[in-house]
Short mmCIF file of C-alpha atoms in Angstrom, two decimals:
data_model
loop_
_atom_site.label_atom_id
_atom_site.label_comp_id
_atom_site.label_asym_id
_atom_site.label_seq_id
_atom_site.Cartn_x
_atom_site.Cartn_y
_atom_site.Cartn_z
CA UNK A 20 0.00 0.00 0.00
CA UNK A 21 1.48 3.45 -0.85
CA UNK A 22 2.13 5.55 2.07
CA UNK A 23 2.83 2.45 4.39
CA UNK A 24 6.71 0.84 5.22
CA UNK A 25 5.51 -0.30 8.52
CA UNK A 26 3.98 -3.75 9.76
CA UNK A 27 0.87 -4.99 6.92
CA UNK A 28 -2.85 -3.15 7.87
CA UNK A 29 -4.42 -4.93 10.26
CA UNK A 30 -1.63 -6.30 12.19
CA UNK A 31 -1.83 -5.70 15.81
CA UNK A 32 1.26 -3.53 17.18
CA UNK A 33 2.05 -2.53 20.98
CA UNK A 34 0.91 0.88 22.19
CA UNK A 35 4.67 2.84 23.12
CA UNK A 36 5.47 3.55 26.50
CA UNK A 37 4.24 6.85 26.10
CA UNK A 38 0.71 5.48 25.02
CA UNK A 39 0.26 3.53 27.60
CA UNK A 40 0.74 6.00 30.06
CA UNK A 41 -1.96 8.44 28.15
CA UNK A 42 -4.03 5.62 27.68
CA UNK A 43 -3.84 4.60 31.32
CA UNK A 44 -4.06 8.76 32.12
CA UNK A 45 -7.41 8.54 30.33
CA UNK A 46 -8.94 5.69 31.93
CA UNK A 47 -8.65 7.71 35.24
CA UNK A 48 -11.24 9.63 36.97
CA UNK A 49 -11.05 13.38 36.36
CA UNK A 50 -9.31 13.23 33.14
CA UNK A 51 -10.01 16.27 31.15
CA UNK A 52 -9.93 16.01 27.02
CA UNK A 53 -7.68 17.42 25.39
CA UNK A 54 -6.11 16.89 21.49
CA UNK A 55 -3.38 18.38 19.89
CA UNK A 56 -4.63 21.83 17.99
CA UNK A 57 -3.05 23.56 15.29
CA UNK A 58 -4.13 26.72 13.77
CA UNK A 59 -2.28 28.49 10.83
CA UNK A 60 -3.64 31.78 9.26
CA UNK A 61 -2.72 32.21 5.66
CA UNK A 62 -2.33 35.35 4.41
CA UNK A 63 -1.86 36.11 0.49
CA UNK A 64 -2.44 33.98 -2.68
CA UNK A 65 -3.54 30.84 -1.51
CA UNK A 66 -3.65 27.50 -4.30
CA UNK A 67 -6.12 25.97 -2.16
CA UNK A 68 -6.16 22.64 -4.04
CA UNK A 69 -2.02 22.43 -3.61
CA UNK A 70 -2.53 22.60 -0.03
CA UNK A 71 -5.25 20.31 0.53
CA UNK A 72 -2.69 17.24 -1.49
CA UNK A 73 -0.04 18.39 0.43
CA UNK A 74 -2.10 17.46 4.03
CA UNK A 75 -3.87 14.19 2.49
CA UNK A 76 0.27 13.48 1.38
CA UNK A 77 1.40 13.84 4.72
CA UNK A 78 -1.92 12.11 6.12
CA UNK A 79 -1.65 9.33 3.64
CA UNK A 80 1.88 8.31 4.58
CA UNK A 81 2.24 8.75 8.18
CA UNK A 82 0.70 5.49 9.45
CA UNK A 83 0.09 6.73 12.81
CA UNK A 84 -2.84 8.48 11.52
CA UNK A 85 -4.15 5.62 10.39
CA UNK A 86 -4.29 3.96 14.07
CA UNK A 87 -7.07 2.26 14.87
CA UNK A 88 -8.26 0.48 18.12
CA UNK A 89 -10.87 -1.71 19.89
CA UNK A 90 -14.45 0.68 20.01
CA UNK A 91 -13.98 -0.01 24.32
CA UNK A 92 -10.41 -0.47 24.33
CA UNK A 93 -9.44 -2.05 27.74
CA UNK A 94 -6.78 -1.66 30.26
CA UNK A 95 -3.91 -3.53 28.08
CA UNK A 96 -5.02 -2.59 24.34
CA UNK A 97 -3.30 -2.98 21.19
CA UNK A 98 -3.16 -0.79 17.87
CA UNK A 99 -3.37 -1.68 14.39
CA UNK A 100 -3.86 0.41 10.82
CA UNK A 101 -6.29 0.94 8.14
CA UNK A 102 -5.47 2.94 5.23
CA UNK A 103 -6.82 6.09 4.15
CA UNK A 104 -8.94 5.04 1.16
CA UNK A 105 -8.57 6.86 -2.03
CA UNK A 106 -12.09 8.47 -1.73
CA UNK A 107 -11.93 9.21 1.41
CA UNK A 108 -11.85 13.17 2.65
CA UNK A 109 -9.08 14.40 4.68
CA UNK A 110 -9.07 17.87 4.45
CA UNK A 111 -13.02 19.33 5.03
CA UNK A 112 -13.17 22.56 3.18
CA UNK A 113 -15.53 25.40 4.57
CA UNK A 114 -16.38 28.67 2.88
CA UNK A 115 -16.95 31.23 6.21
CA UNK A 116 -19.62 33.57 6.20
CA UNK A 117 -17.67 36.58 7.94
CA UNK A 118 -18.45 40.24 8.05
CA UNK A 119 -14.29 41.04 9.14
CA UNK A 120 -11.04 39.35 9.45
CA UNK A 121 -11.79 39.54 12.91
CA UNK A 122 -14.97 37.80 13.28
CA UNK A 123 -13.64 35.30 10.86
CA UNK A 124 -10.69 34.50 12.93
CA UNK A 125 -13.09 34.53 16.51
CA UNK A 126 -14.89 31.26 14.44
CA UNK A 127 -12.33 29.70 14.09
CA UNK A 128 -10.93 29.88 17.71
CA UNK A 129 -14.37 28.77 18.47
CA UNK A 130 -14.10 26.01 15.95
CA UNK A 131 -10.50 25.05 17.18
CA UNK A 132 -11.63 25.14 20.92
CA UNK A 133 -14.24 22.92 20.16
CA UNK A 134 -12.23 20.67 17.94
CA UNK A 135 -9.80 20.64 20.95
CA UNK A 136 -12.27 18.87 23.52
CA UNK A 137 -14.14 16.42 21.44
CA UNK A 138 -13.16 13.01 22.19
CA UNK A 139 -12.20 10.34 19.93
CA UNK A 140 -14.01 7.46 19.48
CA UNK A 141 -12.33 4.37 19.62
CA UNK A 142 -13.39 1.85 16.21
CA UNK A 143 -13.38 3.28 12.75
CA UNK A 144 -13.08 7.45 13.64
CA UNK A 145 -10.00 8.45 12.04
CA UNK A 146 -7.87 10.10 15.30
CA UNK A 147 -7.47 13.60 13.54
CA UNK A 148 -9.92 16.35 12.19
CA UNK A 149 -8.57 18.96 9.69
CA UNK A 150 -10.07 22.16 8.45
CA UNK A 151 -9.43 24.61 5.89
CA UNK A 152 -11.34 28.17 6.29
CA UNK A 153 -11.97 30.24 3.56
CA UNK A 154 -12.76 33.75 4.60
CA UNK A 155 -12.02 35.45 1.15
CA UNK A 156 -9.26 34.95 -1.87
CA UNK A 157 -6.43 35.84 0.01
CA UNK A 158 -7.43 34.84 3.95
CA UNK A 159 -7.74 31.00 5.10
CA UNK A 160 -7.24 29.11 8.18
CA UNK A 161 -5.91 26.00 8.22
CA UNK A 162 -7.11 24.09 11.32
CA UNK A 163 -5.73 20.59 12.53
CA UNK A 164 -6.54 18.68 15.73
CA UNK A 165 -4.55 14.90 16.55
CA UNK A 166 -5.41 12.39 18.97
CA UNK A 167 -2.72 12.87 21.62
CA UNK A 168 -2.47 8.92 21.46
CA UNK A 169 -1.11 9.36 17.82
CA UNK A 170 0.76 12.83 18.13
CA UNK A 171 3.18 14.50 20.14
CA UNK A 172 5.04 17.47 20.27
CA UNK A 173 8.03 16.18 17.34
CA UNK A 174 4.76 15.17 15.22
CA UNK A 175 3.08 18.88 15.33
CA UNK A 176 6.62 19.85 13.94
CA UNK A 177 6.44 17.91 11.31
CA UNK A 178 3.68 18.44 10.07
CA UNK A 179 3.95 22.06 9.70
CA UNK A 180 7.45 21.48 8.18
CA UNK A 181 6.43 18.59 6.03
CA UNK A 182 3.00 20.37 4.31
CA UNK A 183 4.44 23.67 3.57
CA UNK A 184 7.61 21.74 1.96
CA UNK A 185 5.28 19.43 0.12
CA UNK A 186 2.85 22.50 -0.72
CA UNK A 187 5.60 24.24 -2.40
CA UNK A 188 7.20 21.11 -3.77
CA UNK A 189 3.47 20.69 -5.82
CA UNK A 190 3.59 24.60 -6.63
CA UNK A 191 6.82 23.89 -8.59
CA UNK A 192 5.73 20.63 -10.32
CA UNK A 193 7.82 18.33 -8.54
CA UNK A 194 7.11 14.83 -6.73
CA UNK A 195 5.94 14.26 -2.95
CA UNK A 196 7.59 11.55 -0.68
CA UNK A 197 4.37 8.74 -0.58
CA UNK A 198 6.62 7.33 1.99
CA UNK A 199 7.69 7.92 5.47
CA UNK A 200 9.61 5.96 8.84
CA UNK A 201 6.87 3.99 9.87
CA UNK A 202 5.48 4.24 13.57
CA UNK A 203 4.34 0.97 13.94
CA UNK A 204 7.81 -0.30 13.35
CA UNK A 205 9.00 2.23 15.66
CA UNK A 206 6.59 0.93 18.59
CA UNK A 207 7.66 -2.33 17.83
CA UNK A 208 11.51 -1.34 18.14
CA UNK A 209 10.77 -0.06 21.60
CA UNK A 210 9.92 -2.42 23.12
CA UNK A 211 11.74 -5.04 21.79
CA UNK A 212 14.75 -2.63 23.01
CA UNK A 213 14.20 -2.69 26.51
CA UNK A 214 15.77 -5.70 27.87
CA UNK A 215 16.23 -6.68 31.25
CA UNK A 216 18.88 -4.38 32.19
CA UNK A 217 17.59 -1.56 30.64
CA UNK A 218 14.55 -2.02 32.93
CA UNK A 219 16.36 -2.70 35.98
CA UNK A 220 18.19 0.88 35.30
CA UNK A 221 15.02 2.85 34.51
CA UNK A 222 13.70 1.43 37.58
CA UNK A 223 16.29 2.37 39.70
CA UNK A 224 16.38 5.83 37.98
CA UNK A 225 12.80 6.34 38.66
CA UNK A 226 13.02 5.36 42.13
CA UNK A 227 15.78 7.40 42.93
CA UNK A 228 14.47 11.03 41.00
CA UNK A 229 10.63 9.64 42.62
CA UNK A 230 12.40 9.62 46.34
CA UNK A 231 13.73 12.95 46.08
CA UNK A 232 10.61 14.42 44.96
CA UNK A 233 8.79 12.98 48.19
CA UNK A 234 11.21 15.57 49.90
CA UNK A 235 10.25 18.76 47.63
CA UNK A 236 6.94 19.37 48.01
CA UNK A 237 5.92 22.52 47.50
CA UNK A 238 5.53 25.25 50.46
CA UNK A 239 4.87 28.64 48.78
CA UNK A 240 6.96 31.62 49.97
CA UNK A 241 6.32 33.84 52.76
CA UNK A 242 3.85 36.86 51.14
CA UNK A 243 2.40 34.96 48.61
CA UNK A 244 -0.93 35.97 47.34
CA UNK A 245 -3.25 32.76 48.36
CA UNK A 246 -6.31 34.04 47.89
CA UNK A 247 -5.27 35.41 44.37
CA UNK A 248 -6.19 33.95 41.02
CA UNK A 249 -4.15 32.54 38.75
CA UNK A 250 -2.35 33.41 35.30
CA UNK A 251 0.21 33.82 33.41
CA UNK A 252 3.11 35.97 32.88
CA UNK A 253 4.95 35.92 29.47
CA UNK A 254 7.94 37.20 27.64
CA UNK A 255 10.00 37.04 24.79
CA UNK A 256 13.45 37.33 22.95
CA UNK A 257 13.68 37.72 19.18
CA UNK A 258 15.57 38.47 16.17
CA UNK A 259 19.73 38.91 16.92
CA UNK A 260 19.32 38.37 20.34
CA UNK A 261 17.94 34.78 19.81
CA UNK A 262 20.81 33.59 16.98
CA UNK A 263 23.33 35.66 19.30
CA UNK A 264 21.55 33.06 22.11
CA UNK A 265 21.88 29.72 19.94
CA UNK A 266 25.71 30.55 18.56
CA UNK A 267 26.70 30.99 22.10
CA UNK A 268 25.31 27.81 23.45
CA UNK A 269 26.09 26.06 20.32
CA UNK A 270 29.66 26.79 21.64
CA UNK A 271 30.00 25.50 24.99
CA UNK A 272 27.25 22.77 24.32
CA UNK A 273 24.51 23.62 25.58
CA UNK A 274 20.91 24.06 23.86
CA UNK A 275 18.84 27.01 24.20
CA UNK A 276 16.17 25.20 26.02
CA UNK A 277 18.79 23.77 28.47
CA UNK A 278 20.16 27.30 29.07
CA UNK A 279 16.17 28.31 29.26
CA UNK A 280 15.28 25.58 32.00
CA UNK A 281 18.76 26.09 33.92
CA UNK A 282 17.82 29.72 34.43
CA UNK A 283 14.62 28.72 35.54
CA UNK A 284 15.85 26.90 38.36
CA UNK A 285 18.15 29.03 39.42
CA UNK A 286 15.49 31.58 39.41
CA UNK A 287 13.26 29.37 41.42
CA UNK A 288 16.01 28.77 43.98
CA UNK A 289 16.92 32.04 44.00
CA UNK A 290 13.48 33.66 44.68
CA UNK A 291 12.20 31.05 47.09
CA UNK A 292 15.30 29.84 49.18
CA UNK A 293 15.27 26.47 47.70
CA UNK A 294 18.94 24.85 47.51
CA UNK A 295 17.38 21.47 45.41
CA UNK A 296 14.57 21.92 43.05
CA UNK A 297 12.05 18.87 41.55
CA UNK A 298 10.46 19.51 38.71
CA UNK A 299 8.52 17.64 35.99
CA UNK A 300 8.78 17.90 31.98
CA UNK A 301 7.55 16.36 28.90
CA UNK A 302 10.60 14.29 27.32
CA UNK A 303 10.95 12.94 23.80
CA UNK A 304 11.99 9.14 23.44
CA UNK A 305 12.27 8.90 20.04
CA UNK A 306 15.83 7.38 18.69
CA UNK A 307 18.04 9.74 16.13
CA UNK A 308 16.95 6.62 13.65
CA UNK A 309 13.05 7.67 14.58
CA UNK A 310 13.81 11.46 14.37
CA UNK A 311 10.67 11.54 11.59
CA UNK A 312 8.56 9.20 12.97
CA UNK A 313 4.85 11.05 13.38
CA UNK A 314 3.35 9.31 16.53
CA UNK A 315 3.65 9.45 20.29
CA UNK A 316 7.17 9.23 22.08
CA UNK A 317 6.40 11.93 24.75
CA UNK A 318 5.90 11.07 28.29
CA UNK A 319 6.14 13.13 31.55
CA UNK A 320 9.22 12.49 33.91
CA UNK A 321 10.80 13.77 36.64
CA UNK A 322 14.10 15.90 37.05
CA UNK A 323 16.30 16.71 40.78
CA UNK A 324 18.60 19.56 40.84
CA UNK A 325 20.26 18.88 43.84
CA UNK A 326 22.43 22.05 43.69
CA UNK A 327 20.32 24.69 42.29
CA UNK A 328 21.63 27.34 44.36
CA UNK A 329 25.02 26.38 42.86
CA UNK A 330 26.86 29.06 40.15
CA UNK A 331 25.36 28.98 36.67
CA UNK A 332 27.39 26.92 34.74
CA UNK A 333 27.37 24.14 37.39
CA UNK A 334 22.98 24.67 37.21
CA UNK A 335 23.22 24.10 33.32
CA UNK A 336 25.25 21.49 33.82
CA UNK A 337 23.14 19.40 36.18
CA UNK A 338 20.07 20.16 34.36
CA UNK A 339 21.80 18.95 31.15
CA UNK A 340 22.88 15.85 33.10
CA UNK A 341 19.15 15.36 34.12
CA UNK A 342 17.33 15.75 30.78
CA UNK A 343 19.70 13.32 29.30
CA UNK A 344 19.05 11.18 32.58
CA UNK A 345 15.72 10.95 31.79
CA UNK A 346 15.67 10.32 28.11
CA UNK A 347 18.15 7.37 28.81
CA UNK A 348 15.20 5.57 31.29
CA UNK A 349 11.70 6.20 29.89
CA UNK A 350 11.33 2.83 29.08
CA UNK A 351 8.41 2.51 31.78
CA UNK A 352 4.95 1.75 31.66
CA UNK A 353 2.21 3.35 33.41
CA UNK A 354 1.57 0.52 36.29
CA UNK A 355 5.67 0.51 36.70
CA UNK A 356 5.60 4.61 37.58
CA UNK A 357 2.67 3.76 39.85
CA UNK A 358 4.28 1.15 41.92
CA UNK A 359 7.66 3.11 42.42
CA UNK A 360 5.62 6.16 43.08
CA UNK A 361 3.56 4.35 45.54
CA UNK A 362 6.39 2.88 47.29
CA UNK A 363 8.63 6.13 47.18
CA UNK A 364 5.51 7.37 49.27
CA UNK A 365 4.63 4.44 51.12
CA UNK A 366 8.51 4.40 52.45
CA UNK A 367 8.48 8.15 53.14
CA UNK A 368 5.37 8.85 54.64
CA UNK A 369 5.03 11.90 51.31
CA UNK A 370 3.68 12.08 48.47
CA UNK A 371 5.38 12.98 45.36
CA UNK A 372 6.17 16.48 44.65
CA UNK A 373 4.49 17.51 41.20
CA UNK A 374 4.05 21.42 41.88
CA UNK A 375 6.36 22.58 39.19
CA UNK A 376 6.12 21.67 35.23
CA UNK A 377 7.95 22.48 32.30
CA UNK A 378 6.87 21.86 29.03
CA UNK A 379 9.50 22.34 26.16
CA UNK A 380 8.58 22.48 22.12
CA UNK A 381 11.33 23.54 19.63
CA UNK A 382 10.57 24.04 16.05
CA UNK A 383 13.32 24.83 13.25
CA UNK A 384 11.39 27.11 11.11
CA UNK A 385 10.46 30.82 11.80
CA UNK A 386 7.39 31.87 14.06
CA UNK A 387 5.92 33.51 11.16
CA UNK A 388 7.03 32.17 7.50
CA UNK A 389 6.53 33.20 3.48
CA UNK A 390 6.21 30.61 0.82
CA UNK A 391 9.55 30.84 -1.44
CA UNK A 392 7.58 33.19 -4.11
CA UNK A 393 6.51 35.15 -1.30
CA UNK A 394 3.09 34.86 -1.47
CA UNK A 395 2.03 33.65 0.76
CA UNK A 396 2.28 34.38 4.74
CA UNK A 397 1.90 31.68 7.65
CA UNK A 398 1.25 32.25 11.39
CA UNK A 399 1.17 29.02 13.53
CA UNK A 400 -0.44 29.41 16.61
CA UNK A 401 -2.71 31.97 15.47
CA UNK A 402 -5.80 30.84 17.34
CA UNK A 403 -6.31 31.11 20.87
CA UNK A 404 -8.29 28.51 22.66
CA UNK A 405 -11.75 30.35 23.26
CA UNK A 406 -13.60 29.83 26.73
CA UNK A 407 -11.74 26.79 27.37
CA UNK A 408 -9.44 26.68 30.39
CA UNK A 409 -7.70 23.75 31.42
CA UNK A 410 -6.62 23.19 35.27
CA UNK A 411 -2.91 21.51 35.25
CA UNK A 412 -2.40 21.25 39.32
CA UNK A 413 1.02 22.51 39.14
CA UNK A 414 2.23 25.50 41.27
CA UNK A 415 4.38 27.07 38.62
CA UNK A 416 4.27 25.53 34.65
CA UNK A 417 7.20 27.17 32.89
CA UNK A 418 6.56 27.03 28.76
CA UNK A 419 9.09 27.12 26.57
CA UNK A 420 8.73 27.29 22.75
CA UNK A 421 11.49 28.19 20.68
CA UNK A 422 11.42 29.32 16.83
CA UNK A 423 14.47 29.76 14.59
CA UNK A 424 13.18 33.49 15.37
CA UNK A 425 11.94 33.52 18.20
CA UNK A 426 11.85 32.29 21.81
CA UNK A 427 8.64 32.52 23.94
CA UNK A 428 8.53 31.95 27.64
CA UNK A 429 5.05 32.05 29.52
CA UNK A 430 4.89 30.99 33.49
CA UNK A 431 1.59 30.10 34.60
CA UNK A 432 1.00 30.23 38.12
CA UNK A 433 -1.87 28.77 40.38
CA UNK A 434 -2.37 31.64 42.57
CA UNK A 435 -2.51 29.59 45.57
CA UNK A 436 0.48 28.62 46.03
CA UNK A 437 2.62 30.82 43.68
CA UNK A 438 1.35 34.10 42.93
CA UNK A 439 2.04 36.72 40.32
CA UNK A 440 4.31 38.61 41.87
CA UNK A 441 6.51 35.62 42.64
CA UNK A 442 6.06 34.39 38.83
CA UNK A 443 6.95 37.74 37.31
CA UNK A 444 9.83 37.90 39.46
CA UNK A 445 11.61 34.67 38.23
CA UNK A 446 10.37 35.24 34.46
CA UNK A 447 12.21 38.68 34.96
CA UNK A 448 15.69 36.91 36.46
CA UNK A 449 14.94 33.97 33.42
CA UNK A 450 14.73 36.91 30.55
CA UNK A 451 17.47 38.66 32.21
CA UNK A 452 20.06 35.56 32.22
CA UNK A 453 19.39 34.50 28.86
CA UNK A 454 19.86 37.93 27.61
CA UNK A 455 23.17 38.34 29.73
CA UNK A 456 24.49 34.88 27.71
CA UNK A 457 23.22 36.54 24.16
CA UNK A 458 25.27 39.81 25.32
CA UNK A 459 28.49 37.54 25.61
CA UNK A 460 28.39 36.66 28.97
CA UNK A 461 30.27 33.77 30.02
CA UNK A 462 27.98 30.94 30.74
CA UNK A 463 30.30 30.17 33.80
CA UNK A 464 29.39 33.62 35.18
CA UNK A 465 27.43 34.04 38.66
#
């Protein structure tokens, strides 16, 4: 079948250790919905038709959107494929019935929104829904929502880097790829990876970083705002000072995110007189060989700074020793974290600390992009959720999302137990540090 180098359709596959801890997630009580949304506006002279091949290419060869499971799956499920048909409609086109830019781009937040929240149901629903707007000749909106069982944050890259490369390629007359590195194989490769001392190490990772968190539990600082609402502070660095950023990391081997997160903590420390700091993040699994591979390889894990009161270049370096700490031992499923976390509290009389979170996307395009002729011009991200609020639990949720152009740092804080005051403060000392190392500072300086 074109568009398919994985296992035959049909052929049962294991879930990754990543979807079985989302599947397991969603099984629990309290769960709130949520999919993957994407939302480009496109600006300019759009070839409509071009763009709606390019998604059904990228559609048609990435097999994880072709996953398919049991209509009740149960609490140890498997996955297999079926094809997208020839006839079948991937992209649904809509003409908009707007009196202003503005209204037209309030629909489709509302569209988007709603897109965001509406489960998928298990059987024969295809585990994405994908829009394109039409407001007049030169203003669309291209709206995308994945099953978070099928997508991650390395898959939403793609995809925007795949279909404008493949919308361009089909402006200029050339050939798409109608293949791609199959997920199922992937899955497969996985597991069948994680022997017995690989397990016993993740383990004993796990119970070690779980332990220390039983010790970190959150107390919020003396002055903090606990009747106050929560939010969200924001910031960002752009143009020269971000390439100014990435050359000087590049150069003592560190990654902008790493230098992002390190500053973070120190912040953190800093602000509330923490010498160790726990926090949680979102952490790719996927092999260089599986760099490509659409599907889900992102799993929550924990990270112990033991120092974080220590000078900066030791805090980079500890955080840098972490993330890679991590990605080394996710090879864990669901019921595994459970036991160690409920014997890291059993043995500790504690629970586990999860009261700070960082979530971490990089992309290697520009924030906002032209086609090659220039006609065209592409905002991701250009439609807020609207009315839709999601509560995440966490004290402090650091987000981090970093364009060739661009780097954009929001801190959302409960309120409760971190107010805004305290969250502006450490955004301020984060901005500050990473614009000290784009000046030319030193990364070893205090």
């Amino acid at each position: 079948m074109p568009g398919l180098t994985g296992l035959g359709a049909g052929t049962p596959f294991p879930l990754t250790y990543e979807q079985d801890r989302f599947h397991t997630k969603t099984r629990s009580d309290g769960w709130s919905h949520k999919n993957v949304q994407l939302g480009f506006e496109i600006l300019g002279d759009l070839d409509t038709d071009a763009l709606t091949d390019a998604v059904r290419a990228f559609v048609v060869r990435h097999d994880a959107l072709h996953l398919q499971m049991d209509p009740v799956p149960g609490p140890h499920p498997q996955q297999w494929t079926r094809p997208i048909a020839a006839d079948e409609e991937v992209v649904r086109r809509v003409n908009v019935k707007a009196a202003s830019p503005a209204q037209f781009s309030r629909y489709a937040s509302v569209l988007l929104s709603r897109d965001c929240v509406t489960p998928w149901s298990y059987g024969t629903q295809r585990p994405f829904g994908i829009r394109l707007l039409r407001h007049d000749a030169h203003h669309h909106a291209l709206l995308a929502t994945f099953q978070n069982l099928v997508f991650d944050g390395r898959a939403h890259h793609l995809f925007g880097h795949e279909v404008w490369r493949d919308y361009q390629a089909l402006r200029d007359g050339e050939p798409l790829p109608d293949t791609a590195p199959s997920f199922a194989e992937a899955a497969v490769r996985q597991r069948a990876g994680t022997g017995v001392r690989q397990r016993e190490r993740a383990l004993a990772s796990w119970r070690e970083r779980l332990t220390a968190l039983t010790r970190l539990s959150w107390s919020a600082p003396e002055g903090t705002g606990h009747s106050e609402a929560g939010g969200t502070v924001g910031g960002e660095l752009s143009g020269g000072t971000v390439a100014a950023l990435r050359d000087t990391c590049a150069e003592f081997r560190f990654t902008v995110l790493q230098t992002t997160v390190s500053f973070f903590v120190a912040a953190l420390a800093a602000r509330t007189g923490r010498t160790e700091v726990g926090l949680w993040t979102s952490m790719d699994s996927r092999s260089s060989r599986d760099a490509d591979v659409v599907g889900m390889f992102a799993g929550s894990c924990p990270l112990v700074v033991r120092d974080a009161a220590a000078d900066t270049q030791s805090v980079r370096t500890q955080v840098r020793d972490q993330l890679l700490t991590a990605l080394r031992h996710q090879g864990l499923t669901a019921g595994d974290i459970a036991t160690l976390t409920r014997e890291a509290e059993e043995e500790n009389g504690a629970p586990v600390s999860r009261d700070v979170y960082v979530n971490l996307r990089r992309f290697d395009g520009n924030s906002t992009v032209a086609d090659d002729a220039g006609r065209l011009r592409i905002t991701d991200d250009a439609y807020p959720l609207h009315r839709i609020t999601f509560q995440d639990g966490f004290a402090l949720h650091l987000r981090c999302t970093e364009f060739r152009d661009r780097l954009c740092v929001d801190l959302l804080y409960d309120g409760r137990r971190a107010d805004r005051l305290l969250a502006r403060s450490i955004l301020d000392d984060v901005l500050a540090g990473i614009t000290a190392v784009a000046g030319g500072a030193r990364p070893g300086a205090a």
